[in-house]
XYZ file of C-alpha atoms in Angstrom:
514
model
C 19.504 1.287 25.219
C 20.517 -2.079 26.703
C 19.619 -4.976 24.414
C 19.768 -8.686 25.138
C 18.977 -11.779 23.058
C 17.244 -14.707 24.787
C 17.060 -18.008 22.870
C 14.870 -20.980 23.747
C 16.155 -23.855 21.581
C 14.713 -27.361 21.532
C 14.886 -30.250 19.084
C 11.592 -29.127 17.536
C 11.562 -25.339 17.736
C 13.836 -22.340 18.209
C 12.508 -19.057 19.597
C 14.712 -15.968 19.567
C 13.613 -12.919 21.574
C 15.246 -9.500 21.328
C 14.853 -7.627 24.607
C 15.132 -3.850 24.908
C 15.552 -2.664 28.497
C 14.162 -6.007 29.688
C 11.017 -5.931 27.493
C 10.574 -8.218 24.492
C 10.641 -6.135 21.288
C 10.982 -8.753 18.542
C 10.406 -12.498 18.346
C 11.670 -14.940 15.710
C 10.362 -18.513 15.533
C 11.934 -21.333 13.528
C 10.421 -24.795 13.384
C 11.218 -28.089 11.725
C 8.680 -27.371 8.974
C 11.110 -24.742 7.588
C 8.355 -22.173 7.020
C 10.948 -19.381 7.144
C 13.256 -20.071 4.194
C 14.316 -16.525 3.293
C 17.924 -16.515 2.102
C 17.955 -20.138 0.892
C 19.326 -20.684 -2.634
C 17.835 -23.251 -5.016
C 18.328 -24.664 -8.465
C 14.863 -24.190 -9.910
C 13.046 -24.896 -13.150
C 10.824 -22.352 -14.885
C 7.319 -23.756 -14.641
C 5.324 -21.065 -16.386
C 6.038 -17.647 -17.931
C 3.307 -15.011 -17.571
C 3.940 -12.042 -19.914
C 0.716 -10.352 -18.793
C 2.066 -9.681 -15.308
C 5.777 -9.681 -16.247
C 6.504 -12.623 -13.959
C 7.157 -16.362 -13.972
C 6.592 -19.325 -11.670
C 9.670 -21.313 -10.637
C 9.550 -24.885 -9.335
C 12.026 -24.996 -6.440
C 10.809 -28.233 -4.891
C 8.380 -26.711 -2.387
C 4.637 -27.286 -2.106
C 4.001 -23.949 -3.812
C 5.990 -22.683 -6.799
C 8.075 -19.555 -6.246
C 7.382 -16.496 -8.366
C 9.867 -14.082 -9.888
C 9.304 -10.623 -11.387
C 11.133 -9.401 -14.449
C 13.300 -7.010 -12.418
C 14.447 -9.891 -10.223
C 15.909 -11.804 -13.175
C 19.663 -11.179 -13.467
C 20.851 -10.057 -16.908
C 24.292 -9.369 -18.363
C 24.055 -5.608 -17.869
C 22.004 -5.456 -14.668
C 21.965 -1.659 -14.767
C 18.928 -1.452 -12.509
C 20.594 -3.699 -9.937
C 23.620 -1.392 -10.012
C 21.332 1.564 -9.331
C 19.725 -0.292 -6.440
C 23.109 -1.029 -4.880
C 24.179 2.597 -5.196
C 21.064 3.589 -3.258
C 21.394 0.781 -0.707
C 24.502 0.460 1.398
C 22.631 -0.963 4.364
C 24.715 -3.634 6.116
C 21.891 -5.537 7.751
C 21.240 -8.431 5.396
C 17.636 -8.816 6.535
C 16.861 -5.289 5.378
C 18.259 -4.275 2.029
C 15.337 -1.875 2.125
C 15.676 -0.086 -1.201
C 15.468 -3.430 -2.980
C 11.806 -3.481 -2.000
C 11.231 -0.038 -3.501
C 12.458 -1.110 -6.931
C 11.080 -4.611 -7.151
C 7.618 -3.823 -5.778
C 6.643 -2.482 -9.220
C 9.018 -4.424 -11.414
C 7.347 -4.110 -14.783
C 7.426 -0.300 -14.634
C 11.190 -0.133 -14.191
C 12.506 -2.707 -16.634
C 13.369 -2.471 -20.325
C 13.227 -6.248 -20.528
C 10.198 -8.465 -21.054
C 9.913 -11.621 -18.980
C 9.547 -13.835 -22.084
C 12.882 -12.500 -23.373
C 14.663 -13.631 -20.216
C 12.983 -16.897 -19.249
C 11.468 -19.865 -21.075
C 9.528 -22.842 -19.735
C 11.707 -25.719 -18.409
C 14.760 -23.409 -18.218
C 17.000 -24.088 -15.209
C 17.809 -21.071 -13.034
C 19.540 -20.330 -9.721
C 17.286 -18.331 -7.391
C 17.352 -17.071 -3.815
C 14.305 -16.731 -1.554
C 13.535 -13.036 -1.102
C 10.289 -13.575 0.833
C 9.100 -16.784 2.470
C 5.681 -18.197 1.476
C 2.855 -16.241 3.119
C -0.659 -17.708 3.174
C -1.687 -18.834 -0.305
C 1.237 -16.997 -1.910
C 4.359 -18.907 -2.830
C 7.864 -17.721 -2.035
C 9.102 -14.658 -3.891
C 12.470 -15.396 -5.473
C 15.246 -13.467 -7.170
C 18.221 -14.477 -9.282
C 20.237 -11.568 -7.814
C 22.190 -13.739 -5.364
C 23.656 -12.222 -2.186
C 25.780 -14.117 0.350
C 26.194 -12.408 3.753
C 29.271 -12.836 5.900
C 30.490 -11.202 9.100
C 32.197 -8.246 7.392
C 31.065 -8.470 3.762
C 28.045 -9.326 1.653
C 29.043 -10.903 -1.667
C 26.955 -9.791 -4.673
C 28.314 -11.978 -7.509
C 26.145 -10.427 -10.254
C 27.469 -6.897 -9.646
C 30.879 -5.228 -9.524
C 29.822 -2.366 -7.207
C 31.529 -1.779 -3.831
C 29.094 -0.392 -1.236
C 29.835 0.668 2.349
C 27.538 0.652 5.366
C 26.064 4.050 6.107
C 26.748 3.391 9.785
C 30.475 3.779 9.087
C 30.654 7.569 9.137
C 34.408 8.252 9.244
C 35.509 9.235 5.714
C 39.062 7.965 6.145
C 37.812 4.578 7.368
C 35.383 4.310 4.466
C 38.207 5.031 2.026
C 40.450 2.477 3.768
C 37.863 -0.277 3.598
C 37.008 0.408 -0.012
C 40.701 0.407 -0.974
C 41.247 -2.911 0.868
C 38.259 -4.527 -0.824
C 39.327 -3.357 -4.273
C 42.912 -4.537 -3.725
C 41.753 -7.984 -2.565
C 39.139 -8.507 -5.241
C 40.304 -11.065 -7.820
C 36.955 -11.728 -9.471
C 34.720 -8.967 -10.788
C 32.246 -9.403 -7.905
C 30.415 -6.744 -5.947
C 30.594 -6.397 -2.160
C 28.738 -4.559 0.568
C 31.098 -3.698 3.430
C 29.167 -4.204 6.669
C 29.319 -2.141 9.854
C 31.289 -4.882 11.636
C 34.210 -4.311 9.225
C 35.029 -0.928 10.797
C 38.590 -1.066 12.143
C 39.110 -4.663 11.016
C 42.520 -5.710 9.675
C 42.998 -6.483 5.999
C 43.823 -10.147 6.729
C 40.393 -10.846 8.260
C 38.589 -9.216 5.352
C 40.741 -11.235 2.932
C 39.851 -14.476 4.752
C 36.131 -13.776 4.596
C 36.253 -12.677 0.967
C 37.943 -15.959 0.063
C 35.378 -17.880 2.151
C 32.408 -16.221 0.404
C 33.991 -16.593 -3.031
C 34.601 -20.313 -2.414
C 31.018 -20.722 -1.235
C 29.797 -19.122 -4.466
C 32.106 -21.236 -6.627
C 30.937 -24.410 -4.873
C 27.318 -23.424 -5.464
C 27.987 -22.899 -9.147
C 29.649 -26.331 -9.381
C 26.747 -27.966 -7.547
C 24.292 -26.165 -9.870
C 25.916 -27.879 -12.857
C 25.740 -31.360 -11.316
C 22.411 -31.680 -9.499
C 18.951 -31.987 -11.123
C 16.330 -29.291 -10.643
C 14.655 -28.585 -8.315
C 17.326 -28.778 -5.597
C 18.449 -26.835 -2.502
C 21.944 -25.434 -3.131
C 22.518 -23.385 0.028
C 20.663 -23.203 3.339
C 20.597 -20.010 5.400
C 21.936 -20.023 8.943
C 19.744 -21.320 11.777
C 17.708 -18.790 13.761
C 20.275 -18.898 16.592
C 23.249 -18.170 14.322
C 21.306 -15.468 12.452
C 20.707 -13.839 15.834
C 24.476 -13.804 16.389
C 25.214 -12.460 12.909
C 22.476 -9.827 12.669
C 21.724 -8.876 16.283
C 24.554 -9.692 18.698
C 27.213 -8.276 16.400
C 25.378 -5.060 15.554
C 22.945 -4.310 18.380
C 22.747 -6.506 21.481
C 25.196 -6.592 24.379
C 24.462 -10.136 25.567
C 23.034 -13.462 24.339
C 21.506 -16.105 26.624
C 20.634 -19.580 25.293
C 19.193 -22.588 27.145
C 20.575 -25.347 24.877
C 24.104 -26.669 25.375
C 24.216 -27.916 21.791
C 23.090 -24.496 20.538
C 25.554 -22.771 22.877
C 28.455 -24.836 21.545
C 27.354 -24.142 17.961
C 27.310 -20.389 18.640
C 30.719 -20.472 20.348
C 32.200 -22.387 17.390
C 30.672 -19.861 14.995
C 32.061 -16.936 16.991
C 35.523 -18.470 17.324
C 35.636 -18.470 13.563
C 34.325 -14.954 12.975
C 34.195 -12.884 16.203
C 36.266 -14.458 18.994
C 36.291 -11.181 20.920
C 32.527 -11.446 21.579
C 32.501 -14.984 23.034
C 32.216 -13.642 26.588
C 28.889 -12.036 25.629
C 27.297 -15.481 25.223
C 25.866 -17.251 28.286
C 24.474 -20.772 28.689
C 21.281 -20.704 30.770
C 21.117 -23.662 33.148
C 18.336 -22.621 35.515
C 15.486 -24.959 36.546
C 12.829 -22.544 35.311
C 12.289 -22.364 31.502
C 14.352 -19.478 30.129
C 11.376 -17.575 28.659
C 9.605 -17.860 32.037
C 12.725 -16.611 33.803
C 12.593 -13.449 31.675
C 8.765 -13.151 31.881
C 8.307 -13.413 28.116
C 5.492 -15.949 27.748
C 2.814 -13.484 28.875
C 3.868 -10.869 26.314
C 3.919 -13.498 23.555
C 0.395 -14.662 24.452
C -0.756 -11.033 24.500
C 0.706 -10.552 21.019
C -1.697 -13.188 19.683
C -4.812 -11.407 20.982
C -6.991 -9.275 18.739
C -7.738 -6.758 21.512
C -4.877 -5.150 23.469
C -5.723 -3.071 26.537
C -3.924 0.178 27.347
C -3.009 1.194 30.889
C -5.471 4.090 30.866
C -8.406 1.773 30.137
C -8.490 2.370 26.398
C -7.669 -0.401 23.925
C -6.600 -1.157 20.380
C -8.012 -3.835 18.052
C -5.738 -5.443 15.457
C -7.447 -7.142 12.506
C -5.643 -9.042 9.720
C -7.330 -9.052 6.312
C -6.212 -10.547 3.005
C -4.795 -7.247 1.705
C -3.905 -5.209 4.814
C -3.905 -4.934 8.593
C -6.378 -2.567 10.251
C -5.769 -1.168 13.739
C -8.566 0.622 15.585
C -8.083 2.833 18.665
C -10.866 3.139 21.278
C -11.201 5.001 24.594
C -12.777 1.925 26.236
C -13.118 2.429 29.993
C -11.073 5.638 29.998
C -13.282 8.716 30.561
C -10.626 11.356 31.257
C -10.606 14.134 33.823
C -11.114 17.446 32.025
C -12.454 17.605 28.468
C -13.138 15.305 25.534
C -10.271 16.531 23.320
C -7.751 15.956 26.100
C -9.123 12.462 26.755
C -8.898 11.589 23.052
C -5.356 12.964 22.718
C -4.103 11.069 25.751
C -5.650 7.805 24.490
C -4.191 8.268 21.003
C -0.708 9.062 22.339
C -0.773 6.016 24.596
C -2.014 3.923 21.670
C 0.888 5.125 19.477
C 3.505 3.463 21.703
C 1.508 0.243 21.993
C 0.835 0.104 18.238
C 4.524 0.518 17.386
C 5.407 -2.108 19.986
C 2.797 -4.612 18.767
C 3.687 -4.149 15.083
C 7.345 -4.937 15.807
C 6.607 -7.842 18.146
C 3.997 -9.375 15.821
C 6.192 -8.595 12.784
C 3.253 -7.126 10.907
C 4.142 -6.022 7.381
C 2.584 -4.739 4.174
C -0.148 -2.076 4.219
C -1.275 -0.986 7.697
C -4.252 1.313 8.340
C -4.513 2.927 11.792
C -7.855 4.482 12.747
C -7.143 6.909 15.582
C -9.948 8.532 17.539
C -10.932 11.751 15.719
C -9.148 14.862 17.014
C -10.559 18.311 16.380
C -7.287 20.243 16.686
C -4.763 19.991 13.859
C -1.921 20.493 16.350
C -3.010 17.349 18.207
C -3.103 15.381 14.945
C 0.452 16.454 14.155
C 1.551 15.533 17.668
C 0.196 11.989 17.255
C 1.753 11.671 13.782
C 5.179 12.838 15.000
C 5.030 10.496 18.011
C 4.277 7.552 15.707
C 7.235 8.363 13.436
C 9.475 8.665 16.492
C 8.248 5.329 17.885
C 9.252 3.516 14.688
C 12.822 4.834 14.663
C 13.859 1.756 16.688
C 12.351 -0.579 14.081
C 14.908 -2.353 11.871
C 12.329 -2.848 9.115
C 11.728 -0.015 6.671
C 8.497 1.920 7.283
C 6.752 4.672 5.334
C 4.170 6.671 7.324
C 1.754 9.200 5.799
C 0.231 12.100 7.797
C -3.203 11.725 9.405
C -5.983 12.132 6.860
C -9.111 14.224 7.358
C -10.844 11.050 8.534
C -8.329 10.546 11.346
C -6.615 7.629 9.583
C -2.892 7.004 9.162
C -1.731 4.891 6.253
C 1.665 3.247 6.516
C 3.686 0.422 4.996
C 6.240 -1.825 6.651
C 8.617 -4.165 4.830
C 7.405 -7.753 4.981
C 9.450 -10.849 4.116
C 7.828 -13.585 6.201
C 4.646 -14.524 8.019
C 3.539 -12.351 10.951
C 3.660 -13.952 14.392
C -0.097 -14.673 14.439
C 0.145 -16.692 11.211
C 3.246 -18.494 12.482
C 1.805 -19.601 15.839
C -1.921 -19.827 15.029
C -4.192 -21.447 12.452
C -7.786 -20.714 11.287
C -10.406 -21.748 13.838
C -12.809 -24.457 12.661
C -15.043 -23.859 15.687
C -16.080 -20.498 14.219
C -15.718 -21.432 10.519
C -12.552 -19.465 9.991
C -13.756 -16.171 11.452
C -11.138 -16.279 14.207
C -7.979 -18.143 15.209
C -6.967 -20.857 17.624
C -3.529 -21.706 18.890
C -2.283 -24.167 16.251
C -2.223 -27.872 17.139
C 1.567 -27.874 16.754
C 1.860 -24.922 19.165
C -0.399 -26.737 21.672
C 1.971 -29.732 21.550
C 4.905 -27.433 22.292
C 2.914 -25.754 25.103
C 2.323 -29.219 26.616
C 6.056 -29.929 26.325
C 6.897 -26.719 28.187
C 4.153 -27.217 30.814
C 5.387 -30.705 31.706
C 8.953 -29.402 32.018
C 7.647 -26.567 34.180
C 5.834 -28.976 36.556
C 8.360 -31.812 36.586
C 9.915 -30.890 39.944
C 6.517 -31.347 41.633
C 5.953 -34.832 40.175
C 7.430 -37.689 42.208
C 5.876 -40.665 40.398
C 7.523 -42.362 37.437
C 4.408 -42.041 35.244
C 2.558 -38.969 33.985
C -0.982 -38.989 32.554
C -1.805 -36.422 29.869
C -5.430 -35.811 28.806
C -5.999 -33.867 25.579
C -8.435 -33.305 22.723
C -8.497 -36.328 20.333
C -6.837 -34.362 17.506
C -3.960 -33.383 19.792
C -3.690 -37.002 20.941
C -3.462 -38.157 17.323
C -0.727 -35.618 16.674
C 1.244 -36.660 19.778
C 0.937 -40.323 18.775
C 1.843 -39.543 15.155
C 3.686 -36.600 13.584
C 4.745 -35.046 16.900
C 5.502 -38.310 18.743
C 9.117 -37.165 18.956
C 8.013 -34.551 21.513
C 6.792 -37.246 23.911
C 9.715 -39.613 23.292
C 12.361 -36.909 23.730
C 10.572 -35.580 26.833
C 10.377 -39.066 28.415
C 14.093 -39.500 27.794
C 14.862 -36.072 29.209
C 12.807 -36.317 32.432
C 13.118 -40.082 32.955
C 9.353 -40.639 33.296
C 6.743 -42.413 31.184
C 4.026 -40.202 29.660
C 0.644 -41.796 28.858
C -1.570 -39.785 26.483
C -5.371 -40.131 26.684
C -7.875 -38.443 24.372
C -11.126 -36.873 25.560
C -13.633 -35.601 23.003
C -15.104 -33.198 25.577
C -11.853 -31.242 25.742
C -11.545 -28.005 23.758
C -8.726 -28.071 21.197
C -6.503 -25.880 23.405
C -7.408 -27.671 26.662
C -5.164 -30.255 28.301
C -4.523 -31.621 31.789
C -1.421 -33.182 33.295
C -1.806 -35.688 36.145
C 0.638 -37.604 38.284
C -0.305 -41.294 38.006
C -1.474 -42.596 41.374
C 0.145 -46.020 41.005
C 2.996 -47.557 39.098
C 1.887 -50.584 37.141
């Protein structure tokens, strides 16, 4: 399967799309508000210890305190962490999947009590395991892991793990022997897929780099007051290089020269042989328009998704889970009811798997398929769903169809789904639905003006928007207008109109220059 990464990078926002055979399969969004902080390392201070739920709240300097479970607190023995590493030799840093299995029910697996490990006002080094989601603060762990190109450093363990994707026994033995011979400190390492066939010198260089990074963090921990950021994860663009281009994709296209140069510098340091796979997009049309991605992204924010046959699925987010309902809609079939239902369900399976990946839906997912009378048809739908999720990099667990025609499944979640990232609760309908967020509308205006700029000959542009959008463009997001004026060489005048819907805006070419 041919995979390509397309990156739209601006001063305010970075969007990374993973394309499979030309169709967008996954989307990652990073904005200046730093809502996705997974992987960051902080010096925190224990705010409150809660023995009743075997957890504690950690002040890490964010709006919401992070929370840590007893199993996520590093101890001297760390036997459970050793067991987790032995189970998990997955090289993809975003998906140390078995870690979720252990820590999801921490108090059942630990011999320690939280009050024995942590006390209020204690200073502790923690890493973000899951970014804040909704009203929940970030989930943190003191089991630190530092990913590199070939290795992942696990300083609280002495275990050597090897990627399961490296299947050759001799190569596995070679890599393990190299790592053991180079190891000076009693640290643990995961040997990633990219290390296959790599010379000892390159592994030695990266091991020294990761060890120095860890030593510097420890020194900084001793000097700075809590709370404080000790280490920031790579940008979305560089994470795409590390986790996607290296392991999966054949090509990366980016529309920012600054981002392109940053990626090339990163690759010269770690993977110079892949530099030719990176391309700077310099076309007049916005890069996401050039690859026809905007329509699929807009569709991924809709509650109802139509199927080609005329059926449709409805995706509803609740506080505890996501419910997906399958309906025949306009599709009436040609022969009999059971055949019509089966065809709709099978078509829905592919769309559901696609939408879950694209929207990055995680946690508990309930899928209500149309009831099928034949058990063989139920098994066919179940098997098709399992097959459809084989391409998903996130860990999924899918249970067979119940007697009520429902499939229960879970999918690893470590950040907000796309709908929560790009949308906000709608005040027009008192929170029952969602609007495009005001910030997203500002970015849509930015892209629309760039899209239309070749048709505008005057030196002034008039922009009419809802008053709240106007306030945002004159205030917090004024940098969008100023950077756009500088980029296109035209003055942009923003007018508010209370009759405009929040998502409505109009762009005019000024008739006269004043």
